[in-house]
Tab-separated table of C-alpha atoms in Angstrom:
chain	number	residue	atom	x	y	z
A	1	MET	CA	4.832	82.894	-19.685
A	2	LYS	CA	3.867	82.162	-16.099
A	3	PHE	CA	2.964	78.642	-17.108
A	4	ILE	CA	6.381	78.116	-18.732
A	5	ILE	CA	8.122	79.321	-15.577
A	6	GLN	CA	6.044	76.897	-13.503
A	7	LEU	CA	6.925	74.109	-15.880
A	8	ILE	CA	10.626	74.882	-15.601
A	9	LEU	CA	10.426	75.001	-11.802
A	10	LEU	CA	8.561	71.686	-11.779
A	11	PHE	CA	11.272	70.203	-13.948
A	12	PHE	CA	13.925	71.273	-11.475
A	13	ILE	CA	12.024	69.939	-8.504
A	14	LEU	CA	11.439	66.592	-10.141
A	15	PHE	CA	14.891	65.975	-11.466
A	16	THR	CA	17.307	67.539	-9.051
A	17	GLY	CA	15.906	66.936	-5.584
A	18	ALA	CA	15.513	63.225	-5.294
A	19	GLN	CA	19.033	61.852	-4.815
A	20	ALA	CA	19.256	60.276	-1.356
A	21	GLN	CA	22.982	59.924	-0.872
A	22	PRO	CA	24.855	60.016	2.421
A	23	GLN	CA	26.845	63.223	2.722
A	24	GLU	CA	30.073	61.591	3.807
A	25	GLN	CA	32.586	60.041	1.474
A	26	TYR	CA	33.287	56.362	1.871
A	27	PRO	CA	36.194	55.503	-0.391
A	28	PHE	CA	36.444	51.917	-1.510
A	29	VAL	CA	39.380	50.348	-3.264
A	30	ASN	CA	37.268	47.383	-4.255
A	31	ALA	CA	34.087	47.640	-6.355
A	32	GLN	CA	32.653	44.529	-4.714
A	33	GLN	CA	33.045	46.029	-1.250
A	34	LYS	CA	31.394	49.209	-2.413
A	35	GLN	CA	28.426	47.220	-3.609
A	36	GLN	CA	28.313	45.241	-0.390
A	37	PHE	CA	28.256	48.521	1.522
A	38	GLN	CA	25.446	50.025	-0.546
A	39	GLN	CA	23.348	46.894	-0.337
A	40	LEU	CA	23.812	46.539	3.411
A	41	LEU	CA	22.775	50.134	4.036
A	42	LYS	CA	19.447	49.380	2.429
A	43	GLN	CA	18.870	46.398	4.691
A	44	VAL	CA	19.368	48.254	7.950
A	45	ARG	CA	16.592	50.306	9.471
A	46	CYS	CA	17.297	53.658	11.023
A	47	VAL	CA	15.968	53.028	14.527
A	48	VAL	CA	15.484	56.743	15.103
A	49	CYS	CA	13.526	57.549	11.913
A	50	GLN	CA	12.047	54.129	11.699
A	51	ASN	CA	10.636	54.101	8.218
A	52	GLN	CA	13.931	54.912	6.577
A	53	ASP	CA	16.921	52.761	5.953
A	54	ILE	CA	20.285	54.112	7.004
A	55	ALA	CA	21.219	54.884	3.398
A	56	ASP	CA	18.593	57.641	3.364
A	57	SER	CA	18.411	58.793	6.947
A	58	ASN	CA	20.017	62.015	8.159
A	59	ALA	CA	19.858	60.978	11.799
A	60	ASP	CA	23.081	61.076	13.764
A	61	LEU	CA	22.811	57.429	14.679
A	62	ALA	CA	22.365	56.483	11.009
A	63	LYS	CA	25.603	58.287	10.215
A	64	ASP	CA	27.381	56.442	13.040
A	65	LEU	CA	26.040	53.112	11.839
A	66	ARG	CA	27.131	53.830	8.271
A	67	GLN	CA	30.609	54.528	9.595
A	68	GLN	CA	30.559	51.344	11.680
A	69	ILE	CA	29.495	49.250	8.684
A	70	TYR	CA	32.143	50.895	6.533
A	71	ASP	CA	34.774	49.996	9.132
A	72	PHE	CA	33.538	46.412	9.252
A	73	ILE	CA	33.715	46.065	5.490
A	74	GLN	CA	37.280	47.359	5.558
A	75	GLN	CA	37.937	44.524	8.007
A	76	ASN	CA	36.479	42.105	5.458
A	77	LYS	CA	33.494	41.111	7.565
A	78	SER	CA	30.676	39.293	5.802
A	79	ASP	CA	27.071	40.488	5.487
A	80	ASN	CA	25.979	37.939	8.060
A	81	GLU	CA	28.593	39.003	10.567
A	82	ILE	CA	27.640	42.647	10.221
A	83	LEU	CA	23.896	42.103	10.449
A	84	ASP	CA	24.440	39.741	13.354
A	85	TYR	CA	26.411	42.433	15.180
A	86	LEU	CA	23.548	44.870	14.733
A	87	THR	CA	20.724	42.517	15.684
A	88	THR	CA	22.587	41.417	18.827
A	89	ARG	CA	22.630	45.001	19.989
A	90	TYR	CA	19.440	46.473	18.548
A	91	GLY	CA	17.218	43.458	18.074
A	92	GLU	CA	15.665	42.084	14.921
A	93	PHE	CA	13.707	45.266	14.376
A	94	ILE	CA	16.828	46.838	12.926
A	95	LEU	CA	16.527	44.606	9.880
A	96	PHE	CA	14.319	46.190	7.306
A	97	GLU	CA	12.930	42.861	6.197
A	98	PRO	CA	11.737	40.792	9.131
A	99	LEU	CA	13.222	37.297	9.325
A	100	PHE	CA	10.951	34.353	8.713
A	101	THR	CA	10.820	32.861	12.211
A	102	LYS	CA	8.341	31.318	14.596
A	103	SER	CA	7.238	34.742	15.729
A	104	THR	CA	6.976	36.362	12.305
A	105	TRP	CA	5.538	33.594	10.110
A	106	LEU	CA	2.049	34.976	10.620
A	107	LEU	CA	3.182	38.394	9.443
A	108	TRP	CA	4.494	36.895	6.218
A	109	ILE	CA	1.635	34.471	5.556
A	110	ALA	CA	-1.253	36.735	6.567
A	111	PRO	CA	-1.563	38.801	3.357
A	112	PHE	CA	-1.657	35.685	1.187
A	113	GLY	CA	-3.914	33.945	3.653
A	114	MET	CA	-6.352	36.811	3.661
A	115	LEU	CA	-6.325	37.020	-0.104
A	116	LEU	CA	-7.052	33.318	-0.336
A	117	LEU	CA	-9.871	33.556	2.169
A	118	GLY	CA	-11.310	36.541	0.339
A	119	LEU	CA	-11.303	34.604	-2.919
A	120	LEU	CA	-12.920	31.611	-1.240
A	121	VAL	CA	-15.693	33.749	0.205
A	122	LEU	CA	-16.192	35.450	-3.156
A	123	PHE	CA	-16.377	32.076	-4.859
A	124	ARG	CA	-18.983	30.889	-2.370
A	125	ILE	CA	-21.128	33.975	-2.782
A	126	LEU	CA	-20.972	33.899	-6.557
A	127	ARG	CA	-21.834	30.212	-6.632
A	128	CYS	CA	-24.863	30.821	-4.470
A	129	LYS	CA	-26.026	33.642	-6.725
A	130	THR	CA	-25.896	31.513	-9.845
A	131	GLU	CA	-27.755	28.684	-8.116
A	132	THR	CA	-30.738	30.754	-6.973
B	1	MET	CA	-27.987	25.421	0.595
B	2	ASN	CA	-29.678	26.413	3.805
B	3	LEU	CA	-29.604	29.967	5.153
B	4	LYS	CA	-27.330	29.236	8.120
B	5	PHE	CA	-24.460	27.992	5.978
B	6	LEU	CA	-24.676	30.981	3.643
B	7	PHE	CA	-24.709	33.300	6.630
B	8	SER	CA	-21.508	31.865	8.143
B	9	TRP	CA	-19.393	32.294	5.022
B	10	ARG	CA	-20.522	35.857	4.532
B	11	LEU	CA	-19.689	36.632	8.126
B	12	LEU	CA	-16.126	35.410	7.861
B	13	PRO	CA	-14.565	38.576	6.358
B	14	LEU	CA	-16.280	40.658	9.015
B	15	VAL	CA	-14.995	38.436	11.791
B	16	LEU	CA	-11.482	38.532	10.394
B	17	MET	CA	-11.581	42.296	10.049
B	18	LEU	CA	-12.738	42.637	13.655
B	19	ILE	CA	-9.831	40.483	14.820
B	20	PHE	CA	-7.475	42.518	12.688
B	21	ALA	CA	-8.909	45.792	14.002
B	22	PHE	CA	-8.430	44.533	17.547
B	23	ILE	CA	-4.788	43.715	16.872
B	24	LEU	CA	-4.221	47.155	15.407
B	25	TRP	CA	-6.008	48.792	18.319
B	26	ARG	CA	-3.664	47.027	20.729
B	27	GLY	CA	-0.790	48.283	18.613
B	28	LEU	CA	-1.903	51.874	19.154
B	29	ASN	CA	-0.895	51.614	22.775
B	30	SER	CA	2.606	50.363	22.187
B	31	ASP	CA	5.298	52.894	21.442
B	32	PRO	CA	7.191	51.863	18.315
B	33	LYS	CA	10.159	53.881	19.446
B	34	LEU	CA	10.791	51.577	22.387
B	35	LEU	CA	12.813	48.628	21.160
B	36	PRO	CA	13.225	45.805	23.647
B	37	SER	CA	16.848	45.657	24.672
B	38	ALA	CA	18.519	42.885	22.735
B	39	LEU	CA	21.193	42.766	25.434
B	40	LEU	CA	18.834	41.828	28.260
B	41	ASN	CA	20.368	39.208	30.551
B	42	LYS	CA	23.661	39.417	28.735
B	43	PRO	CA	26.899	40.790	30.207
B	44	MET	CA	27.477	44.466	29.586
B	45	PRO	CA	29.648	45.033	26.517
B	46	ALA	CA	33.330	45.532	27.243
B	47	PHE	CA	34.801	48.975	26.722
B	48	MET	CA	37.901	51.050	27.306
B	49	LEU	CA	37.254	54.761	27.601
B	50	PRO	CA	38.832	57.766	29.280
B	51	ASP	CA	37.478	58.826	32.641
B	52	LEU	CA	35.694	62.156	32.028
B	53	LEU	CA	36.818	63.477	35.404
B	54	ALA	CA	40.448	62.415	34.910
B	55	MET	CA	41.057	62.011	31.197
B	56	GLU	CA	44.505	60.502	31.590
B	57	LYS	CA	42.917	57.511	33.314
B	58	THR	CA	41.021	54.717	31.596
B	59	LEU	CA	37.790	53.075	32.639
B	60	SER	CA	36.622	49.655	31.559
B	61	GLU	CA	33.558	47.511	32.170
B	62	ARG	CA	35.325	46.067	35.215
B	63	ASP	CA	34.853	49.437	36.906
B	64	PHE	CA	31.087	49.004	36.668
B	65	VAL	CA	31.015	45.499	38.169
B	66	GLY	CA	30.564	44.543	41.815
B	67	LYS	CA	27.324	46.134	42.922
B	68	VAL	CA	23.854	46.430	41.538
B	69	ALA	CA	24.227	49.677	39.606
B	70	LEU	CA	22.712	52.022	37.065
B	71	VAL	CA	24.526	53.036	33.906
B	72	ASN	CA	23.184	56.246	32.460
B	73	VAL	CA	23.959	57.383	28.913
B	74	TRP	CA	23.835	61.179	28.715
B	75	ALA	CA	25.241	64.252	26.980
B	76	SER	CA	25.469	67.988	27.572
B	77	TRP	CA	23.572	68.640	24.326
B	78	CYS	CA	20.745	66.326	25.320
B	79	GLU	CA	17.753	68.309	26.615
B	80	SER	CA	15.774	65.331	27.911
B	81	CYS	CA	18.786	64.455	30.051
B	82	ARG	CA	18.197	67.666	32.008
B	83	LEU	CA	14.675	66.490	32.709
B	84	GLU	CA	15.837	63.332	34.433
B	85	HIS	CA	18.770	64.940	36.220
B	86	PRO	CA	16.871	65.695	39.453
B	87	VAL	CA	15.788	62.055	39.588
B	88	LEU	CA	19.407	60.917	39.243
B	89	GLN	CA	20.468	63.339	41.962
B	90	GLU	CA	17.759	61.989	44.232
B	91	ILE	CA	18.895	58.404	43.641
B	92	ALA	CA	22.528	59.406	44.151
B	93	THR	CA	21.912	61.239	47.406
B	94	THR	CA	19.927	58.423	48.963
B	95	GLN	CA	22.805	56.179	47.837
B	96	GLN	CA	20.642	53.223	47.199
B	97	VAL	CA	22.562	52.346	44.099
B	98	PRO	CA	25.700	53.744	42.401
B	99	ILE	CA	25.158	55.529	39.093
B	100	TYR	CA	27.818	55.330	36.409
B	101	GLY	CA	27.680	57.580	33.407
B	102	ILE	CA	28.564	57.128	29.771
B	103	ASN	CA	29.009	60.555	28.261
B	104	TYR	CA	27.842	60.143	24.679
B	105	LYS	CA	29.284	62.041	21.699
B	106	ASP	CA	30.057	65.069	23.791
B	107	GLN	CA	32.806	67.643	24.234
B	108	VAL	CA	34.765	67.319	27.475
B	109	PRO	CA	34.532	71.006	28.493
B	110	ALA	CA	30.774	71.106	27.833
B	111	ALA	CA	30.194	67.885	29.756
B	112	LEU	CA	32.264	69.048	32.730
B	113	GLN	CA	30.446	72.371	32.674
B	114	VAL	CA	27.071	70.646	32.994
B	115	LEU	CA	28.226	68.560	35.946
B	116	GLN	CA	29.637	71.614	37.660
B	117	THR	CA	26.512	73.651	37.091
B	118	ILE	CA	23.722	71.245	37.931
B	119	GLY	CA	25.587	68.693	39.994
B	120	ASN	CA	27.260	65.320	39.469
B	121	PRO	CA	25.179	62.243	40.355
B	122	TYR	CA	27.756	59.854	38.890
B	123	GLN	CA	30.334	57.789	40.735
B	124	ARG	CA	32.295	57.551	37.522
B	125	VAL	CA	31.797	58.797	33.998
B	126	ALA	CA	33.256	57.165	30.900
B	127	PHE	CA	33.799	59.521	27.967
B	128	ASP	CA	32.519	58.034	24.720
B	129	GLY	CA	33.357	60.877	22.362
B	130	GLN	CA	32.846	58.942	19.156
B	131	GLY	CA	29.833	56.998	20.306
B	132	LYS	CA	31.259	53.638	19.286
B	133	THR	CA	30.860	52.164	22.742
B	134	ALA	CA	27.283	53.371	22.769
B	135	ILE	CA	26.591	51.492	19.542
B	136	ASN	CA	28.021	48.439	21.252
B	137	TRP	CA	25.491	48.920	24.014
B	138	GLY	CA	22.652	49.315	21.516
B	139	VAL	CA	22.049	52.958	22.350
B	140	TYR	CA	19.750	54.832	19.995
B	141	GLY	CA	17.916	57.452	22.048
B	142	THR	CA	19.748	59.395	24.731
B	143	PRO	CA	19.148	59.363	27.666
B	144	GLU	CA	19.119	55.644	28.293
B	145	THR	CA	19.551	53.905	31.625
B	146	TYR	CA	20.710	50.340	32.155
B	147	LEU	CA	20.372	48.319	35.342
B	148	LEU	CA	23.291	45.980	36.048
B	149	ASP	CA	23.453	43.205	38.603
B	150	GLN	CA	26.504	42.481	40.773
B	151	GLN	CA	28.100	40.433	37.975
B	152	GLY	CA	27.642	43.202	35.422
B	153	ILE	CA	24.786	41.527	33.578
B	154	ILE	CA	22.206	43.874	32.049
B	155	ARG	CA	18.899	43.218	33.748
B	156	TYR	CA	16.797	46.132	32.567
B	157	LYS	CA	16.968	49.046	30.198
B	158	HIS	CA	14.973	52.232	30.099
B	159	VAL	CA	14.981	54.454	27.037
B	160	GLY	CA	14.147	58.095	27.566
B	161	PRO	CA	14.305	60.264	30.680
B	162	LEU	CA	13.836	58.554	34.033
B	163	SER	CA	11.006	59.607	36.280
B	164	MET	CA	10.399	58.943	39.960
B	165	GLU	CA	7.502	56.784	38.842
B	166	ILE	CA	9.687	54.504	36.755
B	167	TRP	CA	12.223	54.395	39.554
B	168	GLN	CA	9.615	53.385	42.105
B	169	ASN	CA	7.594	51.031	39.957
B	170	LYS	CA	10.192	49.378	37.771
B	171	LEU	CA	13.777	49.942	38.893
B	172	TRP	CA	13.692	49.945	42.676
B	173	PRO	CA	11.750	46.654	43.032
B	174	LEU	CA	14.097	44.976	40.585
B	175	ILE	CA	17.125	46.371	42.432
B	176	GLN	CA	15.877	45.035	45.729
B	177	GLN	CA	15.263	41.654	44.131
B	178	LEU	CA	18.792	41.567	42.719
B	179	GLN	CA	20.355	42.691	45.980
B	180	ARG	CA	18.645	39.908	47.836
B	181	GLY	CA	20.436	37.570	45.434
């Protein structure tokens, strides 16, 4: 009986807790704009709780930024215009995915580079082993 | 294959990991919460806000131009702001530089109450109730303090409470430099 109760509680925890929706209502007349809004929220970092995007974050600033983006979309601004507005004021760090620029190319290439190097070294070592 | 060649390839992962560890170790010392101000060396963003001390009047960025000045973003609900308040008072009383305030997402009565109780270091305070102007300035962690030159260009930004140390080591030298023109 105790086990069944635990199972039921586990079920509730797993299936009712996980929805990360902003609390406020953002009515959209246009389905395309709604999608634009939801996609943009995922691309913007919450600079207060830095590992969350502003779709998930409960921080005050995240709420303000959601409102600001909503207002921009109502004004028919494009994704680029909105992200540009944010990076001009908060820097590139506010973008969840870093841009591929002169200063970040190493960040992007490094994992692949290291994997390649690791494989090369492995290859070398294995070859030596079979030769001796 | 001779021993030396074998040795160098095997050493490579270790060398790379040491370099990587060094980079990470350097990273430990930098505070991820401090974003460099993207508005450095750009003119302060324009705004039009009520004057906290005379709400029927309007202040704009033109009211902050003319002298090397500090712009301090603060709120009555902000506890760290209380920490830096004595420093602001000190700067204000020695009148080395005017301090303008942007009251961020506050209630007018509460903000006025704070100024009456602990003192008003500000020459002028703009009331940004909704915080939209603050977003325009790239504010994310109250208190924040900006240093403007005579033309209203942002020359420095400090996030977090000011201390006498930061004033002496960072702000004051820069202010003197700007005043010399």
